Amino acid sequence: MDVYQEAVGYLTSQHVPAAVQTETEVMEEDVFQEEADSCPLSPLHPQSVDFPDTPTLSSPEEMLERRLTVLKCIVESEEVYLRELEALLMPMKALRASAGTSKPVLSSQQVQTVFYQVPEISDMHQSFFSGLKERLNAHCRSEPGPGEDGQMSYTGFELVVGDLFLKMVNQLGLYGGFIGNYEEAVQVVRKCTQLDPRFRTLAQSMMSNIGSDKTRTKYTFEALLYKPLDRVTKTTLVLLDLLKTTPETHQDFALLQEALRLSRSFLSGVNESSQSKRGVTLSHGMRRKLMRDGFVVDASEGERHMRHLFLYTDLLLCTRFKHATRGKQDQYRFGWFLPLAGLKLRWVSDQHRPPDAQLRLHTIRTKMHLLRQQLRQHAGSKGLAFAARSRKKLEQVELMLLTHSPVYTLELHSPSGKSHTLLLSSLYELEEWREAIHKLTTDNIETVPPDLLTLTSACVKLRMTQQPPLHSTNAGTTTISAPSPVRPRPLSSDSHPVSETQYTDSVEGEMCLCGTLSVAVHSACGLQQPASVYVCVEVDGYEFYDKQATTHSSIHSLNPHWDQELEFQVDAAQELRLLCVSQADGKNDTVLGKTSVKLESKTLNERWKRQTLHLGQVDVTVSLKFSPHPLEPPSATAPLHPVFCIPIEIVTQQEGVMVPHVVRCCAEEVERRGLAEVGIYRISGSSSDINTLKSVFNSNLRDAVTRLRRAEVNVVSGVLKLYFRELPEPLIPADKFQSLARSLEIQDVDSRLVSLFSVLHSCPAPNRNTFLFVLHHLQRVSERQDTNKMTLINLATIFGPSLLRLPVAELGHIGSSMDISVEVVLQVQVVFCYLQCNNLPEAQTSLPHDTDSEDETTHM
């Protein structure tokens, strides 16, 4: 049966008109015809050129020539369709703004109904159109002039587009939602056209630029709303025409076959899926629909297994996915299900893997990296068969990594006592699942017992996600080439030169990053109440290296500051995700907001670019920079950056700050809960606890700060004192000791201070700013001396010997006139003089992040 007629039959059975009958019917028919007439060989025309089932062209060259013609027609038709979608979406913003006024044209619910899934469909086709057009242009040396045939500098077998069609077909599930909503949308349009003159004027005179001459064509709202419905029914015909002009030895042939199978499966399943979604009515009048699906790791049975999870309006269904061999249909087997009614969720992060698990991950990552390098080095030189085998191995190894790498646990607890545990690699993805489930569980859902066999069988046609999120699958269908030099962008008044060599790859037609991506997380604002907050940063791409990092948790504040630099080794990265998370003792962490940022090699370079990101109600200020370079194989252990017993200039450099995090965090924690502690800094904490915190600071800053929040406050103060005592060189360099001693001899107070600050200004920037930071902190401690009994002289006595010391050579010099008691007196007097200053310069805690332009603000 003809696929188009099959789709029309479905529309008729659903009481949906197969053609729009309005008062401008004749005009609309001309518009529909115009699209086909503009491209006589268009496969989207139901009466397009009839290619035989078996290719009979005399030579591959003729087939490829016809194939190029078909692809050109597809591009032209896509451009027309995108203009039609643009015309349909044009009034959406105004209607949405009007919905919030006292006299709305449409209500918010009506706007959502009318434009349901249309923006997503438009984005999908825009991505497909851009990728296809770019590849066609890349294979054409020049455009033919009038009356010329045009010489093409391409080898037909090198033009690969099958992955673009497969990606597009994998997203046809968007049309499923549109079709299910179409009848209701049309009813809203017709009703409002009759009742509201303002909407009637809009609905009967929508314009679009159609054709190469950009002539403006008049539509009705209903005619444009029918366009996606008309379009999706012809997808199979497009693929059939293209497949019939593609030689079986072409790299695209298998990809187009798979795309055709999925397209046929979607069209034939539209009616069945619609009935399945509408067939079960819950007691409160809601109908069971598929809301979300995706692949997760199920750890409920004590072992990790990749599973396909389906979220319906009233239940969660976990299935075992079995990919079909060529020519057969994929299958799902029932795993378990949980009703959403009363379902409790809890998520935790377990970043500490046992050594054997860490070794297994390193082995998998190393093998992935090797296969990736082989594909890069031998692309095109060893034939398609070698590339296909290597890509298949890469997919299998990446699937193993996806199964064993997740560290985020989502626990599901049902009132019936049943519990299941899901594992995810991404906190961003976990939060999306949690939000979707929580939104449904907040309603008083009453579950109708499902027919599990029928529901599981329907998953093949209901699914919106076709396969696990393997980066090698998305990138593997395009040519993987060795990193190539990219010419630097021309300079303008607001741009800067970039490196002459940028290591990039093309994934689905888009350039992605390969090198070191640095993210400096500065501060946040917009919190509704004081909280201890941290920021989680994630990048995509191949998971040869850690793709996630978090800042330390801030002190309780409405405006938390971190000024912490995170660094990622990235390969094929295209997206950056940020989450702001509130941390509460004894309670689950809560995600306050999240957003994603597209990474583009043309906008990132080796200079910091500062921007403010909107994560819901929370604004986070960050800076980004990117350094392109070839990547080393993954390391077995994460690099450690100890902070104790390390020169302060090294610590501040590796942390990207002016004041080490250990100093800032300890001081902030003392100010948060130790200012009223009697004898703070004078009374020592437990030496074992202090040494434990020292060890954690040397290995993991976030864990150290978390423990710091729970540690006894005298232990916190002890960690800060220990840090300064164990510096290889004192905070005030030893060669400044004699200069400071001479400054103390000056009798005039003002002149003495000028001399002291002159010496301080000559110190290295990290030393100077850290010293000023500590001075301000000790002044704030002394302000509470009536309670804590710690005066400025007491604090100077404690910190003087740690912050200032004689040079080692002078300590061992025979005949030195300065004994230890005199040295201590001088150390205390120097710090005391600085503490007595009422207008201390402010300390700069972070490095200046120079920007290419003014701060940008990204709304998400």
Coordinates of N, CA and C in Angstrom, one line a residue, residues 457-636:
S457 N 5.3 -3.9 24.1 CA 5.4 -4.1 22.7 C 5.3 -2.8 21.9
A458 N 4.5 -1.9 22.5 CA 4.3 -0.6 21.8 C 5.5 0.4 21.9
C459 N 6.5 0.0 22.7 CA 7.6 0.9 23.0 C 8.4 1.2 21.7
V460 N 8.4 0.2 20.8 CA 9.2 0.3 19.5 C 8.6 1.5 18.7
K461 N 7.3 1.7 18.7 CA 6.7 2.7 17.9 C 6.5 4.0 18.7
L462 N 6.5 3.9 20.0 CA 6.3 5.1 20.9 C 7.6 5.8 21.2
R463 N 8.7 5.1 21.1 CA 9.9 5.7 21.6 C 10.3 7.0 20.8
M464 N 10.9 7.9 21.6 CA 11.5 9.1 21.0 C 13.0 9.0 20.9
T465 N 13.6 8.2 21.7 CA 15.0 7.9 21.7 C 15.3 6.6 21.0
Q466 N 16.1 6.6 20.0 CA 16.3 5.4 19.2 C 17.5 4.5 19.7
Q467 N 18.5 5.1 20.3 CA 19.6 4.4 20.7 C 20.4 5.1 21.9
P468 N 21.2 4.4 22.6 CA 22.0 5.0 23.7 C 22.8 6.2 23.2
P469 N 23.1 7.2 24.1 CA 23.7 8.4 23.6 C 25.2 8.2 23.4
L470 N 25.5 7.5 22.3 CA 26.9 7.2 22.0 C 27.5 8.3 21.1
H471 N 28.5 8.9 21.6 CA 29.1 10.0 20.8 C 29.7 9.5 19.5
S472 N 30.2 8.3 19.6 CA 30.9 7.7 18.4 C 29.8 7.4 17.3
T473 N 28.6 7.2 17.7 CA 27.5 7.0 16.7 C 27.2 8.3 16.0
N474 N 27.1 9.4 16.8 CA 26.8 10.7 16.1 C 27.9 11.2 15.3
A475 N 29.1 11.0 15.8 CA 30.3 11.5 15.1 C 30.8 10.6 14.1
G476 N 30.6 9.3 14.3 CA 31.2 8.2 13.5 C 30.7 8.2 12.1
T477 N 29.5 8.7 11.8 CA 29.0 8.6 10.5 C 29.6 9.6 9.6
T478 N 30.3 10.6 10.1 CA 31.0 11.6 9.3 C 32.4 11.2 9.2
T479 N 33.1 11.9 8.3 CA 34.5 11.6 8.2 C 35.3 12.1 9.3
I480 N 36.1 11.3 10.0 CA 36.9 11.7 11.1 C 38.3 12.0 10.6
S481 N 38.7 13.2 10.6 CA 40.0 13.6 10.1 C 40.9 14.1 11.2
A482 N 42.2 14.0 10.8 CA 43.2 14.5 11.8 C 43.0 16.0 12.0
P483 N 43.3 16.5 13.2 CA 43.2 17.9 13.5 C 43.9 18.7 12.4
S484 N 43.2 19.7 11.9 CA 43.8 20.5 10.8 C 43.8 22.0 11.1
P485 N 44.8 22.7 10.5 CA 44.9 24.1 10.8 C 43.8 24.9 10.3
V486 N 43.3 25.8 11.1 CA 42.2 26.7 10.7 C 42.8 28.1 10.6
R487 N 42.5 28.8 9.5 CA 43.1 30.2 9.4 C 42.5 31.1 10.5
P488 N 43.3 31.9 11.1 CA 42.8 32.8 12.1 C 41.8 33.8 11.6
R489 N 40.8 34.1 12.5 CA 39.8 35.1 12.1 C 40.4 36.4 11.8
P490 N 39.9 37.2 10.8 CA 40.4 38.6 10.7 C 40.1 39.4 11.9
L491 N 41.0 40.3 12.2 CA 40.9 41.1 13.3 C 39.9 42.3 13.1
S492 N 39.2 42.6 14.1 CA 38.3 43.8 14.1 C 38.6 44.5 15.4
S493 N 37.8 45.6 15.6 CA 38.0 46.4 16.8 C 37.8 45.7 18.1
D494 N 36.9 44.7 18.0 CA 36.6 44.0 19.3 C 37.0 42.5 19.3
S495 N 38.0 42.2 18.4 CA 38.4 40.8 18.4 C 39.9 40.7 18.6
H496 N 40.4 39.5 18.8 CA 41.8 39.3 19.1 C 42.3 38.1 18.3
P497 N 43.6 38.1 18.0 CA 44.1 37.0 17.2 C 44.0 35.6 18.0
V498 N 43.7 34.6 17.2 CA 43.6 33.3 17.8 C 44.8 32.5 17.3
S499 N 45.0 31.3 17.9 CA 46.1 30.4 17.6 C 45.9 30.0 16.1
E500 N 47.1 29.9 15.4 CA 47.0 29.5 14.0 C 46.6 28.1 13.8
T501 N 46.6 27.3 14.8 CA 46.2 25.9 14.7 C 45.1 25.6 15.7
Q502 N 44.0 25.3 15.3 CA 42.9 24.9 16.2 C 42.5 23.4 15.9
Y503 N 42.6 22.6 16.9 CA 42.3 21.2 16.7 C 40.8 21.0 16.9
T504 N 40.2 20.7 15.7 CA 38.7 20.6 15.7 C 38.3 19.4 14.9
D505 N 37.1 18.9 15.1 CA 36.5 17.8 14.3 C 35.2 18.3 13.9
S506 N 34.7 17.7 12.8 CA 33.3 18.0 12.4 C 32.4 16.9 12.8
V507 N 31.4 17.2 13.6 CA 30.4 16.3 14.1 C 29.1 16.7 13.6
E508 N 28.5 15.9 12.7 CA 27.2 16.3 12.1 C 27.2 17.7 11.5
G509 N 28.3 18.0 10.8 CA 28.5 19.2 10.1 C 28.9 20.4 11.0
E510 N 29.1 20.2 12.2 CA 29.5 21.3 13.1 C 30.9 21.1 13.7
M511 N 31.6 22.3 13.8 CA 32.9 22.2 14.4 C 32.9 22.1 15.9
C512 N 33.7 21.2 16.4 CA 33.8 21.0 17.9 C 35.2 21.1 18.4
L513 N 35.3 21.2 19.7 CA 36.6 21.6 20.3 C 37.5 20.3 20.7
C514 N 38.8 20.5 20.5 CA 39.7 19.5 20.9 C 40.9 20.2 21.6
G515 N 41.1 20.1 22.9 CA 42.1 20.8 23.6 C 41.8 21.0 25.0
T516 N 42.2 22.1 25.6 CA 41.9 22.4 27.0 C 40.9 23.5 27.1
L517 N 39.8 23.2 27.8 CA 38.7 24.2 28.0 C 38.8 24.6 29.5
S518 N 39.0 25.9 29.7 CA 39.0 26.4 31.1 C 37.8 27.2 31.4
V519 N 37.2 26.9 32.6 CA 36.0 27.5 33.1 C 36.3 28.1 34.4
A520 N 36.2 29.4 34.5 CA 36.4 30.1 35.8 C 35.0 30.5 36.3
V521 N 34.6 29.9 37.5 CA 33.3 30.2 38.1 C 33.5 31.3 39.1
H522 N 32.9 32.4 38.9 CA 33.2 33.6 39.8 C 32.2 33.6 41.0
S523 N 30.9 33.9 40.6 CA 29.9 34.2 41.7 C 28.5 33.9 41.2
A524 N 27.6 34.0 42.1 CA 26.2 33.8 41.8 C 25.3 34.9 42.6
C525 N 24.2 35.2 42.1 CA 23.3 36.0 42.8 C 21.8 35.6 42.4
G526 N 20.9 36.1 43.2 CA 19.5 35.8 42.9 C 18.9 34.7 43.8
L527 N 19.7 34.2 44.8 CA 19.2 33.2 45.7 C 18.1 33.8 46.6
Q528 N 17.1 33.0 46.8 CA 15.9 33.5 47.6 C 16.2 33.5 49.1
Q529 N 17.2 32.7 49.6 CA 17.6 32.7 51.0 C 19.0 32.2 51.0
P530 N 19.7 32.6 52.1 CA 21.1 32.2 52.2 C 21.3 30.7 52.1
A531 N 22.3 30.2 51.4 CA 22.5 28.8 51.2 C 24.0 28.5 51.0
S532 N 24.4 27.3 51.2 CA 25.7 26.8 50.9 C 25.6 26.2 49.5
V533 N 26.3 26.8 48.5 CA 26.0 26.5 47.1 C 27.3 26.1 46.4
Y534 N 27.2 25.1 45.5 CA 28.3 24.8 44.6 C 27.8 24.7 43.2
V535 N 28.7 24.9 42.2 CA 28.4 24.8 40.8 C 29.0 23.6 40.2
C536 N 28.2 22.9 39.4 CA 28.6 21.7 38.7 C 28.7 22.0 37.2
V537 N 29.8 21.7 36.6 CA 30.1 22.0 35.2 C 30.3 20.7 34.5
E538 N 29.6 20.6 33.3 CA 29.7 19.4 32.5 C 30.0 19.8 31.1
V539 N 30.8 18.9 30.4 CA 31.1 19.1 28.9 C 30.7 17.8 28.2
D540 N 30.4 17.9 26.9 CA 30.1 16.7 26.2 C 31.4 16.3 25.4
G541 N 31.2 15.4 24.5 CA 32.4 14.9 23.7 C 32.7 13.5 24.2
Y542 N 33.8 13.0 23.6 CA 34.3 11.6 24.0 C 34.8 11.6 25.4
E543 N 34.4 10.6 26.1 CA 34.7 10.5 27.6 C 36.1 9.8 27.9
F544 N 37.1 10.3 27.1 CA 38.4 9.8 27.4 C 38.9 10.4 28.8
Y545 N 38.4 11.6 29.1 CA 38.8 12.3 30.3 C 37.6 12.6 31.1
D546 N 37.8 13.1 32.3 CA 36.7 13.5 33.2 C 35.9 14.6 32.5
K547 N 34.6 14.5 32.4 CA 33.8 15.5 31.7 C 33.0 16.3 32.7
Q548 N 33.3 16.2 33.9 CA 32.5 16.9 34.9 C 33.4 17.4 36.1
A549 N 33.1 18.5 36.6 CA 33.9 19.1 37.7 C 33.0 20.0 38.5
T550 N 33.2 20.1 39.8 CA 32.4 21.0 40.7 C 33.3 22.0 41.5
T551 N 32.7 23.1 41.8 CA 33.4 24.0 42.7 C 33.3 23.5 44.1
H552 N 34.0 24.1 45.0 CA 33.7 23.8 46.4 C 32.4 24.5 46.8
S553 N 31.9 24.1 47.9 CA 30.6 24.7 48.4 C 30.9 26.0 49.1
S554 N 30.1 27.0 48.8 CA 30.3 28.3 49.4 C 29.8 28.4 50.9
I555 N 30.2 29.4 51.6 CA 29.6 29.6 52.9 C 28.1 30.0 52.7
H556 N 27.3 30.0 53.7 CA 25.9 30.4 53.6 C 25.8 31.9 53.3
S557 N 25.2 32.1 52.1 CA 25.2 33.5 51.6 C 24.2 33.7 50.6
L558 N 23.7 34.9 50.4 CA 22.8 35.2 49.3 C 23.5 35.4 48.0
N559 N 24.8 35.8 48.1 CA 25.6 36.1 47.0 C 27.0 35.3 47.1
P560 N 26.9 34.0 46.8 CA 28.1 33.2 47.0 C 29.2 33.5 46.0
H561 N 30.5 33.4 46.4 CA 31.6 33.6 45.5 C 32.5 32.4 45.6
W562 N 33.1 32.1 44.4 CA 34.0 31.0 44.4 C 35.4 31.4 43.7
D563 N 35.3 32.1 42.6 CA 36.5 32.4 41.9 C 37.4 31.2 41.7
Q564 N 36.8 30.1 41.3 CA 37.5 28.9 41.1 C 37.6 28.5 39.7
E565 N 38.8 28.1 39.3 CA 39.0 27.7 37.9 C 39.0 26.2 37.7
L566 N 38.1 25.7 36.8 CA 38.0 24.3 36.4 C 38.6 24.1 35.0
E567 N 39.2 23.0 34.9 CA 39.9 22.7 33.6 C 39.5 21.3 33.0
F568 N 39.2 21.3 31.7 CA 38.8 20.1 31.1 C 39.6 19.8 29.8
Q569 N 40.0 18.5 29.7 CA 40.6 18.1 28.4 C 39.4 17.5 27.6
V570 N 39.2 18.2 26.5 CA 38.0 17.9 25.7 C 38.4 17.4 24.3
D571 N 37.5 16.4 23.8 CA 37.7 15.9 22.5 C 36.3 15.9 21.8
A572 N 36.1 16.7 20.8 CA 34.8 16.8 20.1 C 33.7 17.3 21.0
A573 N 34.1 18.4 21.8 CA 33.1 19.0 22.7 C 32.3 20.1 21.9
Q574 N 31.0 20.1 22.2 CA 30.1 21.1 21.5 C 29.2 21.8 22.5
E575 N 29.1 21.3 23.7 CA 28.1 21.9 24.7 C 28.7 21.9 26.1
L576 N 28.4 23.0 26.8 CA 28.8 23.1 28.2 C 27.5 23.3 29.0
R577 N 27.4 22.5 30.1 CA 26.2 22.6 31.0 C 26.6 23.0 32.4
L578 N 25.8 23.9 33.0 CA 26.1 24.3 34.4 C 24.8 24.1 35.2
L579 N 25.1 23.7 36.4 CA 24.0 23.5 37.4 C 24.4 24.2 38.7
C580 N 23.5 24.9 39.3 CA 23.8 25.5 40.6 C 23.0 24.7 41.7
V581 N 23.8 24.2 42.7 CA 23.2 23.2 43.6 C 23.4 23.7 45.0
S582 N 22.3 23.6 45.8 CA 22.3 24.0 47.2 C 22.6 22.7 48.0
Q583 N 23.6 22.9 48.9 CA 24.0 21.8 49.8 C 23.6 22.0 51.2
A584 N 22.9 21.0 51.8 CA 22.4 21.1 53.1 C 22.8 19.9 53.9
D585 N 23.3 20.2 55.2 CA 23.7 19.1 56.0 C 22.6 18.1 56.3
G586 N 22.8 16.8 56.1 CA 21.8 15.8 56.4 C 20.6 15.8 55.5
K587 N 20.6 16.6 54.5 CA 19.5 16.6 53.5 C 20.1 16.4 52.1
N588 N 19.1 16.1 51.2 CA 19.5 15.9 49.8 C 19.9 17.2 49.2
D589 N 20.9 17.2 48.3 CA 21.3 18.4 47.6 C 20.1 18.8 46.7
T590 N 19.9 20.1 46.5 CA 18.8 20.6 45.6 C 19.4 21.4 44.5
V591 N 19.0 21.1 43.3 CA 19.4 21.8 42.1 C 18.6 23.1 42.0
L592 N 19.2 24.3 42.1 CA 18.5 25.5 42.1 C 18.2 26.0 40.7
G593 N 19.0 25.6 39.7 CA 18.9 26.0 38.3 C 19.9 25.4 37.4
K594 N 19.6 25.3 36.2 CA 20.6 24.7 35.2 C 20.4 25.4 33.9
T595 N 21.5 25.3 33.1 CA 21.5 25.9 31.7 C 22.5 25.2 30.9
S596 N 22.5 25.4 29.6 CA 23.5 24.8 28.7 C 24.0 26.0 27.8
V597 N 25.3 25.8 27.3 CA 25.9 26.8 26.5 C 26.6 26.1 25.3
K598 N 26.3 26.6 24.1 CA 26.9 26.0 22.9 C 28.4 26.5 22.8
L599 N 29.3 25.5 22.6 CA 30.7 25.8 22.5 C 31.0 26.0 21.0
E600 N 31.5 27.1 20.6 CA 31.9 27.3 19.2 C 33.3 27.8 19.1
S601 N 34.1 27.0 18.3 CA 35.5 27.3 18.1 C 35.8 28.7 17.6
K602 N 34.8 29.3 16.9 CA 35.0 30.6 16.3 C 34.9 31.7 17.3
T603 N 34.2 31.4 18.5 CA 34.0 32.5 19.5 C 34.9 32.3 20.7
L604 N 35.6 31.2 20.8 CA 36.5 30.9 22.0 C 37.9 30.9 21.6
N605 N 38.8 31.5 22.4 CA 40.2 31.5 22.1 C 40.9 31.5 23.4
E606 N 42.2 31.8 23.4 CA 43.0 31.7 24.6 C 43.0 32.9 25.5
R607 N 42.0 33.8 25.3 CA 41.8 34.9 26.2 C 40.4 34.7 26.9
W608 N 40.3 35.0 28.1 CA 39.1 34.8 28.9 C 37.9 35.6 28.3
K609 N 36.8 34.9 28.2 CA 35.5 35.6 27.8 C 34.5 35.5 28.9
R610 N 34.2 36.6 29.5 CA 33.3 36.6 30.7 C 31.9 36.8 30.3
Q611 N 31.0 36.0 31.0 CA 29.5 36.1 30.7 C 28.7 35.7 31.9
T612 N 27.5 36.2 31.9 CA 26.6 35.9 33.0 C 25.5 35.0 32.5
L613 N 25.3 33.9 33.1 CA 24.3 32.9 32.7 C 23.1 32.9 33.6
H614 N 21.9 32.8 33.0 CA 20.7 32.8 33.8 C 20.3 31.3 34.0
L615 N 20.3 30.9 35.2 CA 19.9 29.5 35.5 C 18.5 29.6 36.3
G616 N 17.5 29.9 35.6 CA 16.2 30.1 36.3 C 16.3 31.4 37.0
Q617 N 16.1 31.4 38.4 CA 16.2 32.6 39.2 C 17.6 32.9 39.6
V618 N 18.5 32.0 39.4 CA 19.9 32.3 39.8 C 20.7 32.7 38.6
D619 N 21.6 33.7 38.8 CA 22.5 34.2 37.8 C 23.9 33.8 38.2
V620 N 24.7 33.1 37.3 CA 26.0 32.7 37.6 C 27.0 33.4 36.6
T621 N 28.0 34.0 37.2 CA 29.0 34.7 36.3 C 30.2 33.8 36.1
V622 N 30.6 33.5 34.9 CA 31.7 32.6 34.6 C 32.6 33.3 33.5
S623 N 33.8 32.7 33.3 CA 34.7 33.1 32.2 C 35.1 31.8 31.5
L624 N 35.2 31.9 30.2 CA 35.7 30.7 29.4 C 36.9 31.1 28.6
K625 N 37.7 30.1 28.4 CA 38.8 30.2 27.4 C 39.1 28.8 26.9
F626 N 39.7 28.8 25.7 CA 40.0 27.5 25.1 C 41.4 27.5 24.4
S627 N 42.1 26.5 24.7 CA 43.5 26.4 24.1 C 43.5 25.1 23.3
P628 N 43.6 25.2 22.0 CA 43.6 24.0 21.1 C 44.9 23.3 21.1
H629 N 44.9 22.0 21.2 CA 46.2 21.3 21.1 C 45.8 19.8 21.0
P630 N 46.7 19.0 20.5 CA 46.5 17.5 20.4 C 46.5 17.0 21.9
L631 N 45.7 15.9 22.1 CA 45.5 15.4 23.4 C 46.4 14.2 23.7
E632 N 46.8 14.1 24.9 CA 47.6 12.9 25.3 C 46.6 11.8 25.7
P633 N 47.1 10.5 25.7 CA 46.2 9.4 26.1 C 45.8 9.6 27.5
P634 N 44.6 9.1 27.9 CA 44.1 9.3 29.3 C 45.0 8.7 30.3
S635 N 45.1 9.4 31.4 CA 46.0 9.0 32.5 C 45.2 8.0 33.4
A636 N 46.0 7.1 34.1 CA 45.3 6.1 35.0 C 44.8 6.8 36.2

